[in-house]
Amino acid sequence: MTIASAGEPVRPRADPQTARADHAVFVQGNELEGNSIHVFRRDADGKLTAAGRYATGGKGGDQVDAPTDSLASQGSLVYDDRSGLLMAVNAGSGTVTSFQVHGQRLTHRRVVKSGGDFPSSIAVSGGVAYVMNAGGAGSVQGFRITDNGLKPLPGSHRSLGLGNEKVPLFSSSPGQIAFTPDGRALVVTTKSANTIEVFPIGRHGLPTRKAVVNPSAGEVPFAITFDRAGRMLVAEAAKSTVSTYTVRSDGRLKLIQRPLANGQNTLCWLERAGDFFYGGNTGNSTVTGYRMDRYGRLALTNGRGVATPPSAKSQGVIDLAVTKDEKFLYVQNATSGTVDGFRISSDGSLTKVTTATGLPAFADSGMEGITAV
């Protein structure tokens, strides 16, 4: 695939009705020498075809002692349907890149400083994006989403008070930043501190000066997602469990369901598809399926805790992405350098429909970050 710089001269932004992703899967290569976005066209049956590769203008990163996932986070590559922007972290250079998306084509590359060391996760709500910086003390930094990319939001920077080096140890870095569905709170998981920290959002999109620090119900909280009713699910890596909470307006959490174990090894990533949820277990390269009932009770879709068995080309399961229509799930396999695509059935079972190969496999670093439309 050819590499396009996407660094074109500034032009008026395209009509919002045309600047949109369409039947695409975007994969962040996280290459140390120069980060890039690998673009795939998705057909009606879920099959992926390579459609280009675009340099982000920044460098990928690799956390200290990372076993298979160089960024050790969820949400490092985010597509915002409202603005038509694709946003990627450049962990190795402390920057964030945004592109305008036209179908499967990326244009109008813009690169900004992330406001800290080793950016590893992005959250979007309305016209605001927040970046989580995992290095050093750790921090969150807000940005306005504009016609010319991301612009720093004055007064939005908040420290997480961590004690990491500029390149953090993977087990002590924060796992994800996420907005609650109503946009009224910003949530950060901290792995070794075993906390879930909530910043209520006030006027002008600014967080409270200090986070409300909540103890995690399970050990090593990592990924965050939400159900249809706005309840928060957190994947916990130590014992491969998921806990469910309500996020109160004052930033405190109310535990709804205690940690539910899946019987697998090192659950780190968790994404929703309707009433189903899928978790990536990197320790044994499996994907677990969950189902939420109308009362907010979470259960495994089958007794084995495995929605689909791994293959020789499916090793080192890390990040996941669900298409907007919730018909397909795409899974990054770090060790084998592949992405598997699955059709989601009405009972939550998965049927493999495609495998994309030739992506950066984990070594000194490796791909991490995926989003699908």
Short mmCIF file of C-alpha atoms in Angstrom, two decimals:
data_model
loop_
_atom_site.label_atom_id
_atom_site.label_comp_id
_atom_site.label_asym_id
_atom_site.label_seq_id
_atom_site.Cartn_x
_atom_site.Cartn_y
_atom_site.Cartn_z
CA MET A 1 0.00 0.00 0.00
CA THR A 2 1.20 3.51 -0.71
CA ILE A 3 1.55 6.07 2.05
CA ALA A 4 -0.22 9.38 1.58
CA SER A 5 0.88 12.29 3.73
CA ALA A 6 -2.58 13.87 3.80
CA GLY A 7 -0.74 17.09 4.63
CA GLU A 8 -2.46 19.18 2.00
CA PRO A 9 -2.72 22.97 2.05
CA VAL A 10 -5.51 24.33 4.24
CA ARG A 11 -8.79 24.49 2.32
CA PRO A 12 -12.32 25.24 3.44
CA ARG A 13 -13.73 22.22 5.16
CA ALA A 14 -15.88 19.92 3.08
CA ASP A 15 -19.66 19.89 3.45
CA PRO A 16 -20.43 17.94 6.66
CA GLN A 17 -22.84 15.80 4.66
CA THR A 18 -19.99 14.50 2.49
CA ALA A 19 -17.11 14.45 5.01
CA ARG A 20 -18.01 11.09 6.51
CA ALA A 21 -16.60 7.61 6.81
CA ASP A 22 -18.49 4.95 4.91
CA HIS A 23 -18.17 1.16 5.23
CA ALA A 24 -14.60 1.42 6.47
CA VAL A 25 -12.33 0.00 9.15
CA PHE A 26 -9.40 2.12 10.35
CA VAL A 27 -6.40 0.51 12.09
CA GLN A 28 -3.63 2.43 13.83
CA GLY A 29 -0.21 0.96 13.00
CA ASN A 30 1.56 2.66 15.93
CA GLU A 31 4.89 2.33 14.11
CA LEU A 32 7.77 3.76 16.13
CA GLU A 33 9.48 5.35 13.13
CA GLY A 34 6.29 6.99 11.94
CA ASN A 35 2.70 6.24 13.00
CA SER A 36 0.17 5.56 10.26
CA ILE A 37 -3.48 4.72 9.71
CA HIS A 38 -4.23 1.59 7.67
CA VAL A 39 -7.58 1.93 5.90
CA PHE A 40 -9.80 -0.95 4.79
CA ARG A 41 -12.92 -0.93 2.67
CA ARG A 42 -15.71 -3.04 4.19
CA ASP A 43 -18.16 -4.75 1.86
CA ALA A 44 -21.76 -5.73 2.65
CA ASP A 45 -20.64 -9.14 3.93
CA GLY A 46 -18.02 -7.66 6.25
CA LYS A 47 -14.99 -8.58 4.14
CA LEU A 48 -12.05 -6.16 4.31
CA THR A 49 -9.96 -4.92 1.39
CA ALA A 50 -6.91 -2.68 1.84
CA ALA A 51 -7.72 0.87 0.68
CA GLY A 52 -4.67 2.93 1.64
CA ARG A 53 -2.25 3.96 4.36
CA TYR A 54 -1.82 7.49 5.71
CA ALA A 55 1.03 8.91 7.78
CA THR A 56 -0.12 10.71 10.93
CA GLY A 57 2.89 13.02 11.14
CA GLY A 58 3.83 11.62 14.55
CA LYS A 59 5.48 8.57 16.07
CA GLY A 60 4.04 5.46 17.69
CA GLY A 61 4.95 4.40 21.19
CA ASP A 62 5.71 1.34 23.29
CA GLN A 63 5.08 1.19 27.02
CA VAL A 64 7.65 -0.42 29.30
CA ASP A 65 7.29 -4.22 29.55
CA ALA A 66 4.10 -4.26 27.48
CA PRO A 67 3.35 -7.96 26.78
CA THR A 68 1.36 -7.64 23.52
CA ASP A 69 -0.29 -4.20 23.53
CA SER A 70 2.11 -1.31 23.09
CA LEU A 71 -0.27 1.43 24.22
CA ALA A 72 -2.04 -0.63 26.93
CA SER A 73 -5.24 1.34 26.41
CA GLN A 74 -8.65 1.42 24.75
CA GLY A 75 -9.76 4.32 22.56
CA SER A 76 -6.45 5.31 20.98
CA LEU A 77 -8.14 5.73 17.57
CA VAL A 78 -11.57 7.38 17.49
CA TYR A 79 -13.98 8.35 14.71
CA ASP A 80 -16.45 11.16 15.44
CA ASP A 81 -19.51 10.91 13.22
CA ARG A 82 -20.69 14.40 14.16
CA SER A 83 -17.63 16.16 12.72
CA GLY A 84 -16.43 13.50 10.30
CA LEU A 85 -13.00 13.50 11.96
CA LEU A 86 -10.75 10.54 12.68
CA MET A 87 -8.48 11.17 15.68
CA ALA A 88 -5.30 9.22 16.51
CA VAL A 89 -2.71 9.43 19.29
CA ASN A 90 1.00 9.66 18.53
CA ALA A 91 2.33 8.28 21.81
CA GLY A 92 5.98 8.56 20.84
CA SER A 93 5.84 12.25 19.99
CA GLY A 94 3.24 13.56 22.44
CA THR A 95 0.81 14.66 19.74
CA VAL A 96 -2.67 13.94 18.39
CA THR A 97 -3.58 13.83 14.71
CA SER A 98 -6.96 14.47 13.15
CA PHE A 99 -8.08 13.74 9.59
CA GLN A 100 -11.22 14.52 7.67
CA VAL A 101 -12.73 11.29 6.37
CA HIS A 102 -14.33 10.96 2.95
CA GLY A 103 -15.55 7.39 2.53
CA GLN A 104 -12.27 5.51 2.97
CA ARG A 105 -10.04 8.50 2.10
CA LEU A 106 -8.28 10.68 4.69
CA THR A 107 -7.52 14.37 4.06
CA HIS A 108 -6.69 17.62 5.89
CA ARG A 109 -4.25 16.17 8.38
CA ARG A 110 -3.79 18.34 11.48
CA VAL A 111 -1.32 17.61 14.31
CA VAL A 112 -1.46 19.20 17.79
CA LYS A 113 0.39 18.72 21.08
CA SER A 114 -1.46 16.39 23.43
CA GLY A 115 -0.77 18.43 26.57
CA GLY A 116 1.35 15.72 28.21
CA ASP A 117 3.50 12.64 27.76
CA PHE A 118 2.51 9.44 25.96
CA PRO A 119 -1.10 10.15 24.85
CA SER A 120 -2.97 6.85 24.68
CA SER A 121 -6.75 7.38 24.65
CA ILE A 122 -9.31 9.85 23.28
CA ALA A 123 -12.93 10.55 24.24
CA VAL A 124 -15.43 12.69 22.30
CA SER A 125 -18.74 14.29 23.28
CA GLY A 126 -20.51 16.95 21.26
CA GLY A 127 -17.94 19.39 19.99
CA VAL A 128 -15.29 18.51 22.57
CA ALA A 129 -12.53 15.88 22.66
CA TYR A 130 -10.40 14.92 25.66
CA VAL A 131 -7.05 13.18 25.44
CA MET A 132 -5.59 11.01 28.20
CA ASN A 133 -1.82 11.27 28.63
CA ALA A 134 -0.42 8.15 30.30
CA GLY A 135 3.17 9.27 30.95
CA GLY A 136 4.61 11.14 33.91
CA ALA A 137 1.95 12.30 36.37
CA GLY A 138 -0.69 11.49 33.77
CA SER A 139 -3.22 14.06 32.65
CA VAL A 140 -6.33 14.83 30.66
CA GLN A 141 -6.42 17.68 28.14
CA GLY A 142 -9.49 19.07 26.39
CA PHE A 143 -9.83 20.26 22.78
CA ARG A 144 -12.50 21.99 20.76
CA ILE A 145 -13.35 20.17 17.53
CA THR A 146 -13.20 22.81 14.79
CA ASP A 147 -13.24 23.03 11.01
CA ASN A 148 -9.43 23.00 11.15
CA GLY A 149 -8.98 20.09 13.53
CA LEU A 150 -8.44 20.13 17.30
CA LYS A 151 -7.83 23.36 19.22
CA PRO A 152 -6.73 23.27 22.89
CA LEU A 153 -9.53 24.13 25.31
CA PRO A 154 -8.21 26.76 27.76
CA GLY A 155 -8.44 25.76 31.41
CA SER A 156 -9.16 22.09 30.68
CA HIS A 157 -5.86 20.44 31.67
CA ARG A 158 -6.10 18.19 34.75
CA SER A 159 -3.40 16.06 36.38
CA LEU A 160 -4.06 12.44 37.35
CA GLY A 161 -1.35 12.50 40.02
CA LEU A 162 0.40 9.33 38.89
CA GLY A 163 4.09 8.57 39.35
CA ASN A 164 5.12 7.19 35.96
CA GLU A 165 8.13 7.95 33.82
CA LYS A 166 7.54 9.79 30.54
CA VAL A 167 7.16 6.36 28.93
CA PRO A 168 5.05 4.53 31.51
CA LEU A 169 5.09 0.96 32.74
CA PHE A 170 2.11 -0.74 31.08
CA SER A 171 0.66 -2.01 34.36
CA SER A 172 0.67 1.41 36.05
CA SER A 173 -0.60 3.52 33.15
CA PRO A 174 -4.25 4.61 32.96
CA GLY A 175 -6.39 2.39 30.73
CA GLN A 176 -9.01 4.61 29.09
CA ILE A 177 -10.75 7.95 29.10
CA ALA A 178 -14.48 8.02 28.28
CA PHE A 179 -17.43 10.39 28.42
CA THR A 180 -20.67 9.20 29.95
CA PRO A 181 -23.38 9.05 27.25
CA ASP A 182 -24.95 12.32 28.43
CA GLY A 183 -21.58 14.08 28.26
CA ARG A 184 -21.82 15.24 31.87
CA ALA A 185 -18.84 13.32 33.22
CA LEU A 186 -15.40 12.20 32.11
CA VAL A 187 -14.18 8.82 33.41
CA VAL A 188 -10.59 7.50 33.65
CA THR A 189 -9.47 4.04 34.77
CA THR A 190 -6.12 3.69 36.57
CA LYS A 191 -4.76 0.15 36.58
CA SER A 192 -2.28 -0.20 39.44
CA ALA A 193 -4.05 2.41 41.59
CA ASN A 194 -7.19 0.29 41.14
CA THR A 195 -9.44 3.32 40.87
CA ILE A 196 -12.09 4.73 38.57
CA GLU A 197 -11.78 8.51 38.56
CA VAL A 198 -14.68 10.72 37.53
CA PHE A 199 -14.53 14.39 36.54
CA PRO A 200 -18.02 15.94 36.43
CA ILE A 201 -18.17 18.34 33.47
CA GLY A 202 -19.33 21.88 34.09
CA ARG A 203 -19.82 24.97 31.98
CA HIS A 204 -17.89 25.37 28.74
CA GLY A 205 -16.95 21.68 28.76
CA LEU A 206 -14.50 22.04 31.66
CA PRO A 207 -13.99 19.29 34.26
CA THR A 208 -14.00 19.83 38.01
CA ARG A 209 -10.61 20.79 39.44
CA LYS A 210 -10.16 17.37 41.02
CA ALA A 211 -11.50 13.96 40.13
CA VAL A 212 -13.81 11.99 42.38
CA VAL A 213 -11.73 8.88 43.13
CA ASN A 214 -13.77 5.66 43.32
CA PRO A 215 -12.31 2.27 44.29
CA SER A 216 -12.73 -0.33 41.57
CA ALA A 217 -14.91 -3.34 42.42
CA GLY A 218 -12.55 -5.60 40.44
CA GLU A 219 -8.78 -5.65 40.15
CA VAL A 220 -6.93 -3.67 37.45
CA PRO A 221 -9.76 -1.70 35.80
CA PHE A 222 -9.01 -1.17 32.11
CA ALA A 223 -11.71 -0.62 29.46
CA ILE A 224 -14.98 1.30 29.71
CA THR A 225 -18.24 1.04 27.78
CA PHE A 226 -21.92 1.84 28.41
CA ASP A 227 -25.21 0.04 27.85
CA ARG A 228 -28.32 1.51 26.23
CA ALA A 229 -29.55 2.87 29.58
CA GLY A 230 -26.25 4.63 30.35
CA ARG A 231 -24.97 2.12 32.89
CA MET A 232 -21.18 1.84 32.86
CA LEU A 233 -19.36 -1.47 32.36
CA VAL A 234 -15.68 -1.75 33.27
CA ALA A 235 -13.41 -4.62 32.17
CA GLU A 236 -10.93 -5.71 34.84
CA ALA A 237 -7.76 -7.42 33.66
CA ALA A 238 -6.48 -9.21 36.77
CA LYS A 239 -9.22 -11.86 36.97
CA SER A 240 -10.95 -11.23 33.62
CA THR A 241 -14.08 -9.75 35.16
CA VAL A 242 -16.65 -7.08 34.28
CA SER A 243 -18.39 -4.82 36.84
CA THR A 244 -21.43 -2.61 36.23
CA TYR A 245 -22.03 0.81 37.76
CA THR A 246 -24.25 3.86 37.72
CA VAL A 247 -22.29 7.13 37.45
CA ARG A 248 -23.95 9.63 39.77
CA SER A 249 -24.04 13.35 39.03
CA ASP A 250 -21.58 14.08 41.85
CA GLY A 251 -18.99 11.70 40.34
CA ARG A 252 -19.53 8.86 42.78
CA LEU A 253 -20.20 5.36 41.47
CA LYS A 254 -22.97 3.03 42.57
CA LEU A 255 -22.12 -0.64 42.04
CA ILE A 256 -24.95 -2.47 40.28
CA GLN A 257 -23.35 -5.83 39.60
CA ARG A 258 -20.24 -7.23 41.23
CA PRO A 259 -17.35 -8.53 39.06
CA LEU A 260 -18.55 -11.20 36.63
CA ALA A 261 -15.75 -13.61 35.65
CA ASN A 262 -15.52 -15.06 32.14
CA GLY A 263 -13.07 -17.91 32.86
CA GLN A 264 -10.56 -16.53 30.36
CA ASN A 265 -7.16 -14.84 30.70
CA THR A 266 -6.50 -11.07 30.93
CA LEU A 267 -9.67 -9.32 29.78
CA CYS A 268 -8.68 -5.78 28.79
CA TRP A 269 -10.97 -4.51 26.01
CA LEU A 270 -14.76 -4.24 25.96
CA GLU A 271 -17.16 -2.94 23.29
CA ARG A 272 -20.96 -2.84 22.91
CA ALA A 273 -23.13 -4.06 20.03
CA GLY A 274 -26.76 -3.42 20.96
CA ASP A 275 -27.53 -5.52 24.04
CA PHE A 276 -24.38 -7.59 23.50
CA PHE A 277 -20.86 -6.83 24.66
CA TYR A 278 -17.58 -8.35 23.48
CA GLY A 279 -14.37 -8.52 25.44
CA GLY A 280 -10.82 -9.20 24.24
CA ASN A 281 -8.80 -11.62 26.39
CA THR A 282 -5.20 -11.08 25.37
CA GLY A 283 -3.77 -13.77 27.67
CA ASN A 284 -5.28 -16.65 25.70
CA SER A 285 -6.38 -14.88 22.48
CA THR A 286 -10.13 -15.34 22.93
CA VAL A 287 -13.19 -13.11 22.62
CA THR A 288 -15.94 -13.35 25.23
CA GLY A 289 -19.58 -12.52 24.57
CA TYR A 290 -21.94 -10.96 27.14
CA ARG A 291 -25.61 -10.06 27.11
CA MET A 292 -27.38 -7.38 29.16
CA ASP A 293 -31.06 -7.86 30.05
CA ARG A 294 -33.55 -5.03 30.49
CA TYR A 295 -32.92 -4.95 34.24
CA GLY A 296 -29.21 -4.30 33.74
CA ARG A 297 -28.07 -7.82 34.60
CA LEU A 298 -25.03 -8.97 32.66
CA ALA A 299 -24.43 -12.64 31.76
CA LEU A 300 -22.17 -14.63 29.44
CA THR A 301 -23.70 -15.59 26.10
CA ASN A 302 -22.49 -19.15 26.72
CA GLY A 303 -21.06 -21.16 29.60
CA ARG A 304 -17.57 -21.42 28.14
CA GLY A 305 -17.01 -17.67 28.02
CA VAL A 306 -15.73 -17.92 24.44
CA ALA A 307 -17.77 -16.34 21.65
CA THR A 308 -15.33 -17.51 18.99
CA PRO A 309 -12.27 -19.79 19.19
CA PRO A 310 -8.86 -18.41 18.21
CA SER A 311 -7.00 -19.54 15.10
CA ALA A 312 -3.35 -19.59 14.05
CA LYS A 313 -3.91 -16.11 12.57
CA SER A 314 -5.74 -14.83 15.65
CA GLN A 315 -3.02 -14.61 18.28
CA GLY A 316 -2.61 -11.80 20.79
CA VAL A 317 -6.17 -10.45 20.83
CA ILE A 318 -6.20 -6.78 21.84
CA ASP A 319 -8.48 -3.95 20.71
CA LEU A 320 -12.02 -4.34 19.30
CA ALA A 321 -14.41 -2.28 17.16
CA VAL A 322 -18.11 -2.63 16.32
CA THR A 323 -19.66 -1.13 13.17
CA LYS A 324 -22.25 1.60 13.57
CA ASP A 325 -25.03 -0.74 12.39
CA GLU A 326 -23.88 -3.26 15.05
CA LYS A 327 -23.71 -6.10 12.51
CA PHE A 328 -19.94 -6.72 12.56
CA LEU A 329 -17.16 -6.96 15.12
CA TYR A 330 -13.49 -6.45 14.20
CA VAL A 331 -10.68 -7.72 16.43
CA GLN A 332 -6.98 -6.78 16.38
CA ASN A 333 -4.54 -9.67 16.82
CA ALA A 334 -1.26 -8.11 17.90
CA THR A 335 1.02 -11.15 17.80
CA SER A 336 -0.06 -12.31 14.35
CA GLY A 337 -0.49 -8.84 12.84
CA THR A 338 -4.04 -9.45 11.64
CA VAL A 339 -7.58 -8.18 12.04
CA ASP A 340 -10.44 -10.68 12.16
CA GLY A 341 -13.96 -9.68 11.19
CA PHE A 342 -17.07 -11.42 12.54
CA ARG A 343 -20.77 -11.27 11.76
CA ILE A 344 -22.82 -10.78 14.94
CA SER A 345 -25.80 -13.16 15.04
CA SER A 346 -29.12 -12.49 16.77
CA ASP A 347 -28.07 -14.73 19.68
CA GLY A 348 -24.74 -12.94 20.09
CA SER A 349 -22.64 -15.70 18.51
CA LEU A 350 -19.88 -14.72 16.09
CA THR A 351 -19.12 -16.06 12.61
CA LYS A 352 -15.79 -15.16 11.06
CA VAL A 353 -16.15 -13.50 7.66
CA THR A 354 -12.69 -12.03 6.95
CA THR A 355 -9.07 -11.79 8.07
CA ALA A 356 -6.89 -8.84 7.06
CA THR A 357 -3.16 -9.61 7.14
CA GLY A 358 0.14 -7.74 6.85
CA LEU A 359 -0.42 -5.26 9.71
CA PRO A 360 2.36 -4.30 12.17
CA ALA A 361 2.75 -7.26 14.52
CA PHE A 362 3.91 -6.79 18.11
CA ALA A 363 7.70 -6.76 18.51
CA ASP A 364 9.42 -3.56 19.67
CA SER A 365 5.95 -2.09 19.28
CA GLY A 366 2.87 -3.04 17.30
CA MET A 367 -0.49 -1.89 16.05
CA GLU A 368 -3.08 -0.74 18.55
CA GLY A 369 -6.26 1.22 17.96
CA ILE A 370 -9.16 0.31 15.69
CA THR A 371 -12.50 1.85 14.75
CA ALA A 372 -15.19 0.70 12.31
CA VAL A 373 -18.18 2.25 10.57
#
